[in-house]
XYZ file of C-alpha atoms in Angstrom:
315
model
C 162.394 95.686 -67.082
C 164.549 94.601 -70.131
C 164.479 98.099 -71.349
C 166.539 99.481 -68.448
C 169.953 100.390 -69.240
C 173.168 99.279 -66.721
C 176.013 101.105 -66.716
C 179.083 101.475 -64.217
C 180.303 105.168 -63.631
C 183.345 106.147 -61.900
C 182.920 108.593 -59.235
C 184.454 109.837 -56.202
C 186.857 107.038 -56.153
C 184.553 104.230 -56.485
C 182.508 102.448 -59.302
C 178.806 102.919 -59.209
C 176.048 100.912 -60.909
C 173.376 102.897 -62.231
C 170.218 101.861 -63.796
C 168.621 104.453 -66.417
C 165.793 104.669 -68.785
C 164.243 107.182 -71.041
C 165.163 110.702 -71.984
C 164.009 114.228 -71.082
C 164.176 115.859 -67.614
C 166.194 114.061 -65.489
C 164.721 112.203 -62.030
C 167.374 110.793 -59.678
C 165.904 107.827 -57.502
C 168.028 107.100 -54.036
C 167.013 104.020 -52.308
C 167.508 102.686 -48.894
C 168.722 99.949 -46.641
C 168.033 97.016 -47.190
C 167.279 98.028 -50.644
C 168.924 98.454 -54.481
C 168.014 100.406 -57.431
C 165.545 97.719 -58.181
C 163.374 99.004 -55.497
C 162.527 101.736 -58.087
C 161.849 99.154 -60.980
C 158.293 100.357 -61.359
C 158.579 104.028 -61.076
C 161.862 104.110 -64.035
C 159.732 102.025 -66.241
C 156.545 104.949 -65.606
C 158.573 107.754 -65.955
C 160.343 106.872 -68.749
C 156.909 106.755 -70.535
C 156.051 109.831 -69.216
C 158.979 111.666 -70.713
C 161.538 111.789 -68.034
C 165.103 110.420 -68.109
C 165.011 108.000 -64.471
C 168.143 107.278 -62.936
C 168.471 104.741 -60.076
C 172.074 104.246 -58.709
C 173.085 101.153 -56.405
C 174.681 103.282 -53.570
C 177.940 102.804 -52.539
C 178.313 99.657 -50.616
C 174.929 98.031 -52.499
C 174.681 95.911 -55.537
C 176.839 96.204 -58.043
C 178.526 99.309 -57.143
C 181.959 99.449 -55.118
C 182.073 98.571 -51.466
C 185.056 100.086 -49.446
C 185.914 98.204 -46.382
C 185.818 100.922 -43.541
C 182.657 102.527 -42.552
C 184.055 105.611 -42.110
C 183.860 106.049 -46.021
C 180.255 106.083 -45.993
C 179.365 109.578 -44.212
C 176.634 111.603 -45.773
C 179.530 113.678 -47.115
C 181.102 110.667 -49.138
C 177.508 109.431 -50.333
C 176.665 113.151 -51.556
C 179.970 113.558 -52.941
C 178.929 110.389 -55.209
C 176.007 111.598 -56.585
C 177.635 114.708 -57.246
C 180.228 112.995 -59.416
C 177.482 111.088 -61.080
C 176.030 114.272 -62.444
C 179.275 115.539 -63.483
C 179.962 112.250 -65.508
C 176.445 112.267 -67.192
C 176.589 115.760 -67.890
C 173.601 116.708 -65.790
C 173.187 120.421 -64.008
C 170.382 119.652 -62.201
C 167.856 116.734 -61.230
C 164.442 116.136 -59.610
C 165.285 114.007 -56.491
C 163.291 111.220 -54.702
C 164.569 109.721 -51.805
C 163.166 106.794 -49.718
C 164.862 105.238 -46.107
C 168.671 106.100 -46.304
C 168.369 107.428 -49.676
C 165.657 110.074 -48.108
C 168.447 110.853 -45.481
C 171.043 111.678 -48.350
C 168.629 113.332 -50.162
C 167.982 115.844 -47.580
C 171.728 116.553 -47.135
C 172.122 116.670 -50.615
C 169.534 119.688 -50.711
C 171.240 121.257 -47.931
C 174.892 120.713 -49.184
C 174.484 121.187 -53.023
C 171.154 122.871 -53.238
C 172.471 124.085 -56.735
C 171.842 120.657 -58.300
C 168.620 120.079 -57.243
C 165.424 121.587 -58.845
C 163.089 119.590 -56.352
C 162.729 116.810 -53.827
C 160.072 114.139 -53.124
C 161.351 112.233 -49.840
C 159.568 109.511 -48.664
C 159.555 107.798 -44.747
C 162.396 109.719 -43.214
C 161.370 113.258 -42.247
C 164.304 116.068 -42.022
C 165.493 116.421 -38.713
C 168.184 119.326 -37.707
C 171.496 118.224 -36.107
C 171.177 118.440 -32.494
C 174.753 119.929 -31.672
C 174.364 118.472 -27.970
C 174.418 114.549 -28.870
C 175.666 112.152 -30.700
C 172.746 110.405 -32.912
C 173.484 106.829 -31.927
C 173.772 107.794 -28.369
C 170.016 109.573 -28.648
C 168.630 106.533 -30.197
C 169.978 104.557 -27.402
C 168.598 106.837 -24.870
C 165.039 106.485 -26.412
C 164.897 102.695 -27.455
C 167.682 101.002 -25.842
C 170.445 98.960 -26.841
C 168.424 96.495 -28.802
C 166.993 99.294 -31.225
C 168.210 98.322 -34.767
C 170.315 101.397 -35.493
C 172.299 100.168 -31.871
C 172.519 96.962 -32.798
C 174.056 97.440 -36.213
C 176.700 99.627 -34.770
C 179.661 96.928 -33.985
C 181.109 95.577 -37.092
C 180.419 92.025 -37.798
C 177.858 91.417 -34.996
C 174.602 91.427 -36.668
C 176.041 90.172 -39.955
C 176.641 86.769 -37.852
C 173.155 87.189 -36.958
C 171.774 87.761 -40.036
C 173.764 84.567 -41.436
C 171.771 82.245 -39.142
C 168.593 82.914 -41.410
C 168.278 81.894 -45.079
C 169.243 85.305 -47.251
C 165.277 84.744 -48.902
C 163.433 84.303 -45.423
C 165.534 87.469 -44.269
C 164.729 89.615 -47.525
C 160.989 88.515 -47.193
C 160.863 89.650 -43.308
C 162.625 92.980 -44.313
C 159.927 94.189 -46.843
C 156.860 92.665 -45.562
C 156.397 93.555 -42.189
C 153.975 95.765 -41.006
C 154.738 96.273 -37.503
C 154.605 100.007 -36.517
C 156.770 99.171 -33.000
C 160.425 100.519 -32.872
C 162.527 97.928 -34.738
C 164.554 96.334 -32.067
C 166.520 93.272 -32.508
C 167.411 91.175 -29.420
C 170.373 88.934 -29.622
C 168.533 85.649 -29.682
C 165.743 86.934 -32.181
C 166.974 84.984 -35.249
C 166.945 81.546 -33.449
C 163.280 81.851 -32.895
C 162.386 84.090 -36.432
C 159.226 82.578 -37.528
C 158.055 81.981 -41.069
C 157.067 84.814 -42.971
C 153.355 84.898 -44.120
C 152.320 84.682 -47.467
C 153.656 87.052 -49.926
C 151.422 89.839 -50.909
C 150.661 90.950 -54.212
C 153.383 93.872 -54.578
C 156.023 91.553 -53.669
C 156.731 88.614 -55.734
C 158.936 85.502 -55.688
C 160.988 86.955 -58.517
C 161.323 90.022 -56.433
C 162.958 88.124 -53.358
C 165.238 86.184 -55.311
C 166.625 89.398 -57.188
C 167.443 90.958 -53.595
C 168.827 87.791 -52.210
C 170.787 86.936 -55.166
C 172.632 90.432 -54.772
C 172.780 90.312 -50.862
C 174.097 86.721 -50.857
C 176.890 87.850 -53.395
C 177.687 91.178 -51.680
C 176.707 90.721 -48.073
C 175.059 93.238 -45.737
C 178.146 95.148 -43.974
C 177.780 97.919 -47.021
C 174.519 99.025 -46.218
C 175.088 98.405 -42.383
C 178.194 100.949 -42.817
C 175.658 103.821 -43.202
C 174.451 102.996 -39.798
C 178.050 102.625 -38.514
C 179.126 106.293 -40.007
C 175.980 107.997 -38.070
C 178.390 109.739 -35.488
C 181.230 110.415 -37.824
C 178.604 112.104 -39.931
C 177.221 113.983 -37.332
C 180.590 115.509 -36.238
C 181.632 116.125 -40.143
C 178.167 118.267 -40.777
C 178.627 120.627 -37.902
C 179.465 123.540 -40.410
C 176.154 123.343 -41.460
C 174.263 123.639 -38.174
C 170.947 125.445 -38.310
C 170.613 125.975 -42.123
C 167.419 125.324 -43.761
C 166.388 122.872 -46.362
C 165.627 125.502 -49.265
C 164.368 123.556 -52.248
C 160.958 122.825 -53.231
C 159.576 119.581 -51.157
C 156.816 117.120 -50.874
C 156.956 114.665 -48.176
C 155.142 111.113 -48.376
C 154.803 108.690 -45.713
C 153.015 105.399 -44.816
C 150.672 105.262 -41.971
C 151.933 101.882 -41.281
C 155.763 103.136 -41.443
C 157.428 102.457 -37.951
C 159.191 105.999 -38.791
C 155.803 107.576 -38.594
C 155.391 106.122 -34.993
C 158.421 107.326 -33.513
C 157.096 109.312 -30.639
C 156.572 113.298 -31.447
C 157.042 112.274 -35.188
C 153.335 112.831 -36.176
C 153.343 116.058 -34.297
C 156.696 117.356 -35.514
C 155.315 116.586 -39.305
C 151.920 117.812 -38.864
C 151.963 120.942 -36.527
C 154.626 123.473 -38.248
C 158.073 121.601 -36.944
C 159.115 120.165 -40.574
C 158.105 123.263 -42.178
C 160.276 125.120 -39.733
C 163.337 123.588 -41.192
C 162.034 122.904 -44.766
C 160.409 126.249 -45.195
C 159.671 125.186 -49.224
C 157.973 122.401 -47.923
C 154.717 122.332 -50.187
C 152.891 118.982 -49.621
C 152.369 116.301 -46.890
C 151.214 113.067 -47.771
C 150.048 110.472 -45.452
C 149.225 107.130 -47.367
C 146.688 104.914 -45.735
C 147.396 101.339 -44.957
C 150.860 101.525 -46.247
C 154.040 100.332 -44.611
C 158.006 101.442 -45.028
C 158.350 100.180 -48.550
C 155.828 102.559 -50.153
C 157.280 102.731 -53.573
C 156.841 99.007 -53.805
C 153.595 98.473 -52.029
C 151.675 101.269 -54.173
C 154.022 101.801 -56.935
C 151.390 103.306 -59.156
C 149.896 105.766 -56.329
C 153.535 106.909 -55.750
C 154.270 107.550 -59.724
C 151.282 110.055 -59.667
C 152.172 111.762 -56.268
C 155.621 112.107 -57.632
C 154.525 113.322 -61.121
C 151.981 115.563 -59.367
C 154.942 117.434 -57.914
C 157.633 117.469 -60.435
C 155.375 118.557 -63.472
C 155.144 121.762 -61.976
C 158.934 122.209 -62.527
């Protein structure tokens, strides 16, 4: 870990913290919620040894990167703009791109908006869905899962932050990362009053890992990450010009069979029966990892590295 370099890059009006290591073709890793560059720690070291330059930023709102206060500064256009500016500042024309969770959403949109900057994509957990011009995403989630669905509960500024503040940060981080429930993540208002102690830590997630995340989120808070959800409807409005376009870069998609995103009604059929391929015509591989939950790059780091390397070495 001490080999990883940490720098700050000025991009798109913010200062972005970037972790990087190695030399060679550039792989850009994008994290999700509630994550940091640190979620790619295993892959950074592995790909440096494999002859790549591995780069993982703290995205806007996270860790040691700047956090603009308004949720209106967290649309997918802002985040893609940050990444284009990052590549420009590093003198990198094209990258091999890897995304997970919100990082996967950003990666899909980067391939849509700036396909010239992406050689190939490995995306994890969140599949691509075309923009539905007739309904805003938050309203769609509310209709499908109700007001307590996590995306809906995250909408009101300050509300879920107050709930999170009732729980010790380390306990909350543990709960986020180690849950293997495949049910839709719903957060009733009173849930944190009765939050049980998490089970013993799995082998892949150590006390040191929890402390790293807890320290950063204790310093930074969760609002930056939550603002991605609060900007969902605004992103929907702003991305109308790209309606109907396909993702036209080579893609490999990976999901764990215990990931709740994989169990959203209709998702398995969409992925495996041609729906995803219709919108991502250069989709080359789909991998469903058995016995793996949402944070698959940390749960099975060696296997994920093998999957990514097996795909990227073609390019």
